[in-house]
């Protein structure tokens, strides 16, 4: 019996869009994998579910005054509990898509969630009871961008790390048990928070958090909050910097839709860090749906096509129209794509060529108005979860079921 594979936070166990699960279908039937259940009463929003054991956790909203965390039963999608944490941030944003955006982070018996108005809450996973709560705007002078907060909190040891933005506390680390401040990092210029989520890396013996801000990619020392380096090329000209960076060792890929995608290598000299650009191109993956690194290759979408490129050189191996711009994750040799057009596809993760192994449209989709299907797909415990505004589908993608 293979061990279960949970998906406890944004982009999976390691925040890289990768699941270690095996024994999944190598190809889908024409109509797609078997639908286990569909629920249409989860509320609006673009949050993806976190999956731990027999429960799902996600953020949603009803209107603009009620943003909440909820727990669902993985067996049938029925609601187990719901807890309001605040209101939608920047409801008058233009273009207008006010909604819950971030994914809850599960850490043991606790759950951490950041609402779009900056309401950061630690909740009991079993009941939804609030343990402590802060507001990034009020408590730290936070400054989000036009489309409010979209970040999913990072848990690293005893710290919860997030990005208020602004001149005084651009990034902060808080004690995850109490919410008390450990450190705050004031980035020169005090730029706004972007729409990405922080990662942990270790380079040159220094543990650090990397994060995309509105004007560029930064690295901050995990122990002290000291700014170590920054790289601005991939954020220039983009009103909304959205894809979470992809990191492996000292190499980092980042992207902005109006700028392009680029790879940097961190150089260390006498304790000083420098982000050295290795490649940059406006034609590399920049879509909202992010990118995943599998082996030596990076996969992601841009300008309506799925691309495969060498991670450390930027050389494109192939590109295909596929289902257009899409969010994606990886499991068991294959990419799972959720297109902005609502379609779902299964594609082999190979540098040889584009090999599609299934495509379908989820039944009975919601009316999403002017917005698109921006929620990321999740593969956990033999199931594929697809969200579209107020609807969540669960599909069986395990072999032999």
Short mmCIF file of C-alpha atoms in Angstrom, two decimals:
data_model
loop_
_atom_site.label_atom_id
_atom_site.label_comp_id
_atom_site.label_asym_id
_atom_site.label_seq_id
_atom_site.Cartn_x
_atom_site.Cartn_y
_atom_site.Cartn_z
CA UNK A 1 0.00 0.00 0.00
CA UNK A 2 1.53 3.31 -1.11
CA UNK A 3 1.58 6.11 1.49
CA UNK A 4 -0.97 8.87 1.10
CA UNK A 5 0.26 12.16 -0.35
CA UNK A 6 -1.16 15.25 1.34
CA UNK A 7 -1.06 18.76 -0.14
CA UNK A 8 -0.85 20.89 3.02
CA UNK A 9 -0.17 24.33 1.53
CA UNK A 10 0.16 26.51 -1.56
CA UNK A 11 1.79 24.56 -4.42
CA UNK A 12 2.17 21.41 -2.35
CA UNK A 13 4.48 20.01 0.33
CA UNK A 14 7.59 21.87 -0.91
CA UNK A 15 5.82 24.89 -2.46
CA UNK A 16 7.06 23.88 -5.91
CA UNK A 17 3.93 22.40 -7.51
CA UNK A 18 5.31 18.86 -7.18
CA UNK A 19 3.58 15.83 -5.68
CA UNK A 20 5.58 12.71 -4.79
CA UNK A 21 2.49 10.54 -5.30
CA UNK A 22 2.68 7.57 -7.68
CA UNK A 23 0.25 5.01 -9.06
CA UNK A 24 -1.82 7.60 -10.93
CA UNK A 25 -3.57 7.17 -14.27
CA UNK A 26 -1.17 7.45 -17.22
CA UNK A 27 -3.97 8.45 -19.55
CA UNK A 28 -7.54 9.67 -19.11
CA UNK A 29 -10.66 8.39 -20.85
CA UNK A 30 -12.18 10.73 -23.45
CA UNK A 31 -14.67 12.13 -20.92
CA UNK A 32 -11.95 12.62 -18.31
CA UNK A 33 -11.28 10.82 -15.01
CA UNK A 34 -14.18 9.67 -12.83
CA UNK A 35 -15.98 12.46 -11.02
CA UNK A 36 -16.22 11.61 -7.31
CA UNK A 37 -18.20 14.70 -6.29
CA UNK A 38 -18.94 18.31 -7.14
CA UNK A 39 -20.02 21.00 -4.67
CA UNK A 40 -21.37 24.40 -5.69
CA UNK A 41 -21.90 26.11 -2.34
CA UNK A 42 -18.33 26.84 -1.22
CA UNK A 43 -18.54 30.57 -1.84
CA UNK A 44 -16.62 32.68 -4.32
CA UNK A 45 -12.86 32.98 -4.63
CA UNK A 46 -9.72 31.69 -6.32
CA UNK A 47 -8.15 29.85 -3.35
CA UNK A 48 -6.98 26.30 -3.97
CA UNK A 49 -7.63 23.66 -1.32
CA UNK A 50 -5.05 22.40 1.12
CA UNK A 51 -5.56 18.67 1.63
CA UNK A 52 -4.53 16.84 4.80
CA UNK A 53 -5.87 13.38 5.54
CA UNK A 54 -9.65 13.29 5.15
CA UNK A 55 -10.14 17.08 5.11
CA UNK A 56 -9.85 19.98 2.68
CA UNK A 57 -9.29 23.60 3.74
CA UNK A 58 -9.85 26.67 1.62
CA UNK A 59 -10.71 30.37 1.70
CA UNK A 60 -13.89 31.79 0.18
CA UNK A 61 -16.07 34.85 0.34
CA UNK A 62 -19.74 35.77 0.23
CA UNK A 63 -19.99 39.26 -1.20
CA UNK A 64 -17.25 41.67 -0.11
CA UNK A 65 -17.92 41.79 3.65
CA UNK A 66 -17.50 38.12 4.52
CA UNK A 67 -14.25 36.27 3.82
CA UNK A 68 -13.89 32.94 5.60
CA UNK A 69 -11.89 29.76 6.03
CA UNK A 70 -13.75 26.49 5.73
CA UNK A 71 -13.10 22.78 6.18
CA UNK A 72 -14.71 20.19 3.90
CA UNK A 73 -14.92 16.41 4.14
CA UNK A 74 -12.70 14.90 1.44
CA UNK A 75 -15.13 12.00 1.11
CA UNK A 76 -18.06 14.01 -0.23
CA UNK A 77 -17.21 17.72 -0.07
CA UNK A 78 -19.62 18.46 2.77
CA UNK A 79 -18.82 21.45 4.97
CA UNK A 80 -17.47 20.60 8.44
CA UNK A 81 -16.87 24.11 9.77
CA UNK A 82 -16.54 27.71 8.63
CA UNK A 83 -14.82 30.69 10.30
CA UNK A 84 -15.02 34.32 9.18
CA UNK A 85 -11.67 36.15 9.31
CA UNK A 86 -12.50 39.49 7.68
CA UNK A 87 -13.71 41.24 4.54
CA UNK A 88 -12.49 41.36 0.94
CA UNK A 89 -9.65 43.80 0.37
CA UNK A 90 -9.84 46.69 -2.08
CA UNK A 91 -13.43 45.99 -3.23
CA UNK A 92 -13.29 48.86 -5.73
CA UNK A 93 -10.28 47.42 -7.58
CA UNK A 94 -10.17 47.81 -11.36
CA UNK A 95 -10.53 45.50 -13.20
CA UNK A 96 -12.90 44.36 -10.50
CA UNK A 97 -12.31 40.84 -9.10
CA UNK A 98 -12.61 41.24 -5.28
CA UNK A 99 -12.41 37.74 -3.77
CA UNK A 100 -10.56 35.38 -1.45
CA UNK A 101 -7.28 34.45 -3.12
CA UNK A 102 -4.78 32.78 -0.83
CA UNK A 103 -4.45 29.12 0.13
CA UNK A 104 -4.43 28.06 3.81
CA UNK A 105 -1.25 26.57 5.25
CA UNK A 106 -1.67 23.52 7.50
CA UNK A 107 0.98 22.97 10.18
CA UNK A 108 0.22 20.12 12.57
CA UNK A 109 -2.98 20.88 14.45
CA UNK A 110 -3.04 24.47 13.29
CA UNK A 111 -3.99 26.30 10.13
CA UNK A 112 -2.76 29.70 8.95
CA UNK A 113 -4.77 31.82 6.52
CA UNK A 114 -4.36 35.30 5.05
CA UNK A 115 -7.49 37.11 3.90
CA UNK A 116 -7.40 39.52 0.96
CA UNK A 117 -7.76 42.52 3.29
CA UNK A 118 -4.67 41.47 5.26
CA UNK A 119 -6.36 39.47 8.03
CA UNK A 120 -3.80 36.86 9.10
CA UNK A 121 -5.29 34.19 11.36
CA UNK A 122 -4.09 31.08 13.14
CA UNK A 123 -6.96 28.61 13.61
CA UNK A 124 -7.49 25.23 15.24
CA UNK A 125 -7.61 22.78 12.36
CA UNK A 126 -10.18 20.56 14.05
CA UNK A 127 -12.74 23.26 14.88
CA UNK A 128 -11.84 26.49 13.10
CA UNK A 129 -11.50 28.34 16.41
CA UNK A 130 -9.21 31.37 16.13
CA UNK A 131 -6.03 31.11 18.19
CA UNK A 132 -4.68 34.56 17.27
CA UNK A 133 -5.19 37.14 14.54
CA UNK A 134 -3.35 40.14 13.09
CA UNK A 135 -4.05 42.57 10.28
CA UNK A 136 -1.18 43.40 7.93
CA UNK A 137 -2.53 46.87 7.16
CA UNK A 138 -3.33 47.98 10.71
CA UNK A 139 -0.56 46.23 12.65
CA UNK A 140 2.36 46.71 10.23
CA UNK A 141 1.34 49.56 7.93
CA UNK A 142 0.98 47.10 5.08
CA UNK A 143 0.47 48.23 1.52
CA UNK A 144 -0.96 45.66 -0.90
CA UNK A 145 -1.32 46.24 -4.62
CA UNK A 146 -4.50 47.10 -6.51
CA UNK A 147 -5.91 43.57 -6.22
CA UNK A 148 -5.33 43.27 -2.45
CA UNK A 149 -3.48 40.43 -0.70
CA UNK A 150 -3.08 37.08 -2.45
CA UNK A 151 -0.15 35.56 -0.53
CA UNK A 152 -0.32 32.17 1.16
CA UNK A 153 1.51 32.22 4.55
CA UNK A 154 4.84 30.39 4.83
CA UNK A 155 5.60 28.33 7.96
CA UNK A 156 9.30 27.81 8.66
CA UNK A 157 10.09 26.22 12.01
CA UNK A 158 8.58 28.47 14.67
CA UNK A 159 7.94 31.36 12.30
CA UNK A 160 5.09 32.36 10.03
CA UNK A 161 6.39 34.58 7.24
CA UNK A 162 4.32 36.96 5.11
CA UNK A 163 4.55 40.19 3.14
CA UNK A 164 2.62 43.25 4.38
CA UNK A 165 4.39 45.54 1.89
CA UNK A 166 5.06 49.21 2.57
CA UNK A 167 8.04 51.11 3.99
CA UNK A 168 8.16 49.85 7.58
CA UNK A 169 7.51 46.10 7.43
CA UNK A 170 7.76 44.96 3.83
CA UNK A 171 8.22 41.39 5.07
CA UNK A 172 7.64 40.08 8.60
CA UNK A 173 8.27 36.92 10.60
CA UNK A 174 5.89 36.22 13.48
CA UNK A 175 5.87 33.60 16.20
CA UNK A 176 3.44 31.00 14.86
CA UNK A 177 2.14 30.15 18.34
CA UNK A 178 1.44 33.69 19.54
CA UNK A 179 1.54 36.00 16.52
CA UNK A 180 4.19 38.15 18.20
CA UNK A 181 6.71 39.87 15.94
CA UNK A 182 10.10 38.17 15.52
CA UNK A 183 11.47 40.63 12.96
CA UNK A 184 10.41 43.01 10.25
CA UNK A 185 12.30 43.83 7.08
CA UNK A 186 11.97 47.36 5.71
CA UNK A 187 12.92 47.14 2.03
CA UNK A 188 14.35 50.46 0.74
CA UNK A 189 11.64 52.22 -1.23
CA UNK A 190 8.86 50.56 0.73
CA UNK A 191 7.20 48.97 -2.28
CA UNK A 192 3.81 47.28 -2.30
CA UNK A 193 3.29 43.58 -1.72
CA UNK A 194 2.81 41.67 -4.97
CA UNK A 195 0.64 38.56 -5.44
CA UNK A 196 3.18 35.77 -4.92
CA UNK A 197 4.16 33.62 -1.93
CA UNK A 198 7.53 33.32 -0.21
CA UNK A 199 9.90 30.33 -0.45
CA UNK A 200 12.71 29.01 1.75
CA UNK A 201 16.16 28.38 0.26
CA UNK A 202 19.66 27.90 1.66
CA UNK A 203 22.67 29.26 -0.25
CA UNK A 204 26.20 29.76 1.02
CA UNK A 205 25.18 28.35 4.39
CA UNK A 206 22.57 31.10 4.85
CA UNK A 207 18.89 30.24 5.17
CA UNK A 208 16.77 32.87 3.45
CA UNK A 209 13.30 33.69 2.23
CA UNK A 210 12.81 34.71 -1.37
CA UNK A 211 9.81 36.74 -2.43
CA UNK A 212 8.59 38.76 -5.41
CA UNK A 213 7.58 42.29 -4.52
CA UNK A 214 5.88 44.74 -6.86
CA UNK A 215 9.25 45.99 -8.14
CA UNK A 216 11.41 42.89 -7.96
CA UNK A 217 12.66 39.64 -6.46
CA UNK A 218 14.35 39.82 -3.04
CA UNK A 219 16.22 37.53 -0.67
CA UNK A 220 15.93 38.09 3.10
CA UNK A 221 17.96 36.38 5.83
CA UNK A 222 15.63 34.01 7.70
CA UNK A 223 17.27 34.57 11.08
CA UNK A 224 17.29 38.38 11.14
CA UNK A 225 15.15 39.74 8.31
CA UNK A 226 18.17 41.44 6.74
CA UNK A 227 17.86 42.19 3.01
CA UNK A 228 20.55 40.15 1.24
CA UNK A 229 19.97 40.81 -2.47
CA UNK A 230 17.44 41.80 -5.10
CA UNK A 231 16.78 41.38 -8.84
CA UNK A 232 14.27 43.65 -10.61
CA UNK A 233 14.26 42.70 -14.29
CA UNK A 234 11.32 40.27 -14.23
CA UNK A 235 9.00 42.70 -12.44
CA UNK A 236 9.58 45.82 -14.54
CA UNK A 237 6.50 47.07 -16.35
CA UNK A 238 4.12 44.54 -14.76
CA UNK A 239 1.16 46.02 -12.87
CA UNK A 240 0.59 42.65 -11.19
CA UNK A 241 3.49 40.32 -10.38
CA UNK A 242 1.77 36.98 -9.75
CA UNK A 243 3.72 33.72 -10.37
CA UNK A 244 5.55 32.32 -7.34
CA UNK A 245 9.28 31.89 -8.13
CA UNK A 246 10.81 28.46 -8.73
CA UNK A 247 14.09 27.72 -6.94
CA UNK A 248 16.61 24.88 -6.96
CA UNK A 249 19.82 25.35 -5.00
CA UNK A 250 21.33 28.70 -5.92
CA UNK A 251 19.26 29.10 -9.11
CA UNK A 252 15.92 30.95 -9.19
CA UNK A 253 13.36 31.50 -11.94
CA UNK A 254 10.92 34.40 -11.65
CA UNK A 255 8.46 36.06 -14.01
CA UNK A 256 6.09 38.97 -14.60
CA UNK A 257 3.39 39.03 -17.27
CA UNK A 258 4.30 42.37 -18.84
CA UNK A 259 8.04 41.80 -18.51
CA UNK A 260 9.18 38.23 -19.06
CA UNK A 261 10.81 35.26 -17.38
CA UNK A 262 14.39 35.06 -16.19
CA UNK A 263 16.85 32.88 -14.35
CA UNK A 264 19.42 34.14 -11.84
CA UNK A 265 22.22 32.40 -9.99
CA UNK A 266 23.09 33.61 -6.51
CA UNK A 267 26.78 34.42 -6.09
CA UNK A 268 28.31 34.65 -2.61
CA UNK A 269 31.46 36.69 -1.95
CA UNK A 270 32.58 37.28 1.63
CA UNK A 271 29.06 37.03 2.97
CA UNK A 272 27.64 39.36 0.31
CA UNK A 273 25.06 38.01 -2.12
CA UNK A 274 24.48 38.99 -5.72
CA UNK A 275 21.80 37.76 -8.11
CA UNK A 276 23.55 37.26 -11.45
CA UNK A 277 21.21 37.10 -14.44
CA UNK A 278 21.80 34.01 -16.58
CA UNK A 279 18.95 34.51 -19.04
CA UNK A 280 15.86 36.63 -19.64
CA UNK A 281 13.17 36.64 -22.32
CA UNK A 282 9.65 38.04 -22.69
CA UNK A 283 8.72 34.75 -24.42
CA UNK A 284 9.29 32.48 -21.40
CA UNK A 285 6.52 31.29 -19.00
CA UNK A 286 4.88 34.27 -17.33
CA UNK A 287 1.23 33.24 -16.90
CA UNK A 288 -0.69 33.56 -13.65
CA UNK A 289 -0.61 29.75 -13.32
CA UNK A 290 3.09 29.58 -12.49
CA UNK A 291 5.70 27.01 -13.49
CA UNK A 292 7.10 23.70 -12.21
CA UNK A 293 10.61 22.25 -12.46
CA UNK A 294 10.80 18.53 -13.20
CA UNK A 295 14.32 17.15 -13.46
CA UNK A 296 16.37 19.61 -15.49
CA UNK A 297 13.38 21.23 -17.18
CA UNK A 298 10.86 23.95 -16.41
CA UNK A 299 7.25 23.81 -17.63
CA UNK A 300 4.82 26.71 -17.71
CA UNK A 301 2.53 28.71 -19.97
CA UNK A 302 2.89 32.07 -21.63
CA UNK A 303 1.02 33.86 -24.42
CA UNK A 304 -1.37 30.93 -24.69
CA UNK A 305 1.18 28.13 -25.06
CA UNK A 306 2.75 25.49 -22.80
CA UNK A 307 6.55 25.60 -22.90
CA UNK A 308 9.33 23.25 -21.85
CA UNK A 309 12.74 24.83 -21.30
CA UNK A 310 16.07 23.99 -19.73
CA UNK A 311 15.90 25.41 -16.23
CA UNK A 312 19.48 26.72 -16.00
CA UNK A 313 19.88 27.96 -19.59
CA UNK A 314 16.43 29.12 -20.67
CA UNK A 315 16.70 27.18 -23.94
CA UNK A 316 13.21 26.24 -25.11
CA UNK A 317 12.83 22.55 -26.03
CA UNK A 318 9.24 22.78 -27.30
CA UNK A 319 6.05 24.79 -27.09
CA UNK A 320 2.43 23.86 -27.85
CA UNK A 321 -0.88 25.71 -27.80
CA UNK A 322 -2.26 22.99 -25.52
CA UNK A 323 -5.20 24.52 -23.60
CA UNK A 324 -3.71 28.01 -23.59
CA UNK A 325 -2.74 29.91 -20.47
CA UNK A 326 -3.05 27.56 -17.49
CA UNK A 327 -2.13 26.82 -13.89
CA UNK A 328 -0.28 23.58 -13.40
CA UNK A 329 1.17 21.02 -11.03
CA UNK A 330 3.09 17.75 -11.43
CA UNK A 331 2.62 14.18 -10.21
CA UNK A 332 3.83 10.76 -11.34
CA UNK A 333 5.47 11.77 -14.62
CA UNK A 334 2.71 14.09 -15.79
CA UNK A 335 1.60 17.69 -15.73
CA UNK A 336 -1.92 18.56 -14.62
CA UNK A 337 -3.14 21.74 -16.29
CA UNK A 338 -6.17 23.85 -15.37
CA UNK A 339 -6.69 26.30 -18.21
CA UNK A 340 -7.94 29.83 -17.79
CA UNK A 341 -10.67 28.74 -20.23
CA UNK A 342 -11.84 26.11 -17.71
CA UNK A 343 -10.44 23.05 -19.52
CA UNK A 344 -8.29 20.45 -17.74
CA UNK A 345 -5.47 18.52 -19.44
CA UNK A 346 -2.95 15.79 -18.65
CA UNK A 347 0.44 16.14 -20.38
CA UNK A 348 3.61 14.04 -20.18
CA UNK A 349 6.49 15.85 -18.48
CA UNK A 350 9.13 15.13 -21.11
CA UNK A 351 11.58 17.33 -22.98
CA UNK A 352 11.14 15.28 -26.16
CA UNK A 353 7.86 16.78 -27.37
CA UNK A 354 4.33 17.67 -26.32
CA UNK A 355 2.37 14.50 -25.49
CA UNK A 356 -1.18 15.07 -24.29
CA UNK A 357 -2.78 12.19 -22.37
CA UNK A 358 -6.25 13.56 -21.75
CA UNK A 359 -8.43 16.64 -21.83
CA UNK A 360 -11.94 17.47 -20.60
CA UNK A 361 -14.24 20.24 -19.46
CA UNK A 362 -15.68 19.91 -15.93
CA UNK A 363 -19.44 19.52 -15.96
CA UNK A 364 -21.83 22.27 -14.88
CA UNK A 365 -19.29 25.09 -14.50
CA UNK A 366 -20.21 28.37 -12.79
CA UNK A 367 -20.80 31.70 -14.49
CA UNK A 368 -17.50 33.40 -13.81
CA UNK A 369 -18.42 36.68 -15.50
CA UNK A 370 -15.40 38.64 -16.75
CA UNK A 371 -12.90 36.64 -14.70
CA UNK A 372 -11.15 33.45 -15.76
CA UNK A 373 -10.43 30.02 -14.25
CA UNK A 374 -7.39 31.12 -12.26
CA UNK A 375 -7.40 28.55 -9.42
CA UNK A 376 -4.47 26.10 -9.43
CA UNK A 377 -5.09 22.33 -9.69
CA UNK A 378 -4.27 20.10 -6.71
CA UNK A 379 -3.33 16.40 -6.74
CA UNK A 380 -3.56 14.70 -3.35
CA UNK A 381 -4.30 11.20 -2.08
CA UNK A 382 -5.26 9.87 -5.51
CA UNK A 383 -7.64 12.75 -6.21
CA UNK A 384 -7.53 15.75 -8.53
CA UNK A 385 -9.21 18.89 -7.20
CA UNK A 386 -10.32 21.68 -9.54
CA UNK A 387 -11.86 24.94 -8.33
CA UNK A 388 -13.66 27.54 -10.43
CA UNK A 389 -15.09 30.50 -8.49
CA UNK A 390 -17.77 28.93 -6.22
CA UNK A 391 -17.49 25.34 -7.47
CA UNK A 392 -15.12 22.52 -6.49
CA UNK A 393 -14.78 19.22 -8.35
CA UNK A 394 -13.07 16.08 -7.05
CA UNK A 395 -11.84 13.44 -9.55
CA UNK A 396 -10.41 9.98 -8.97
CA UNK A 397 -7.02 9.76 -10.76
CA UNK A 398 -5.65 6.69 -8.99
CA UNK A 399 -4.96 3.50 -10.95
CA UNK A 400 -7.22 0.54 -10.13
CA UNK A 401 -10.13 2.41 -8.58
#
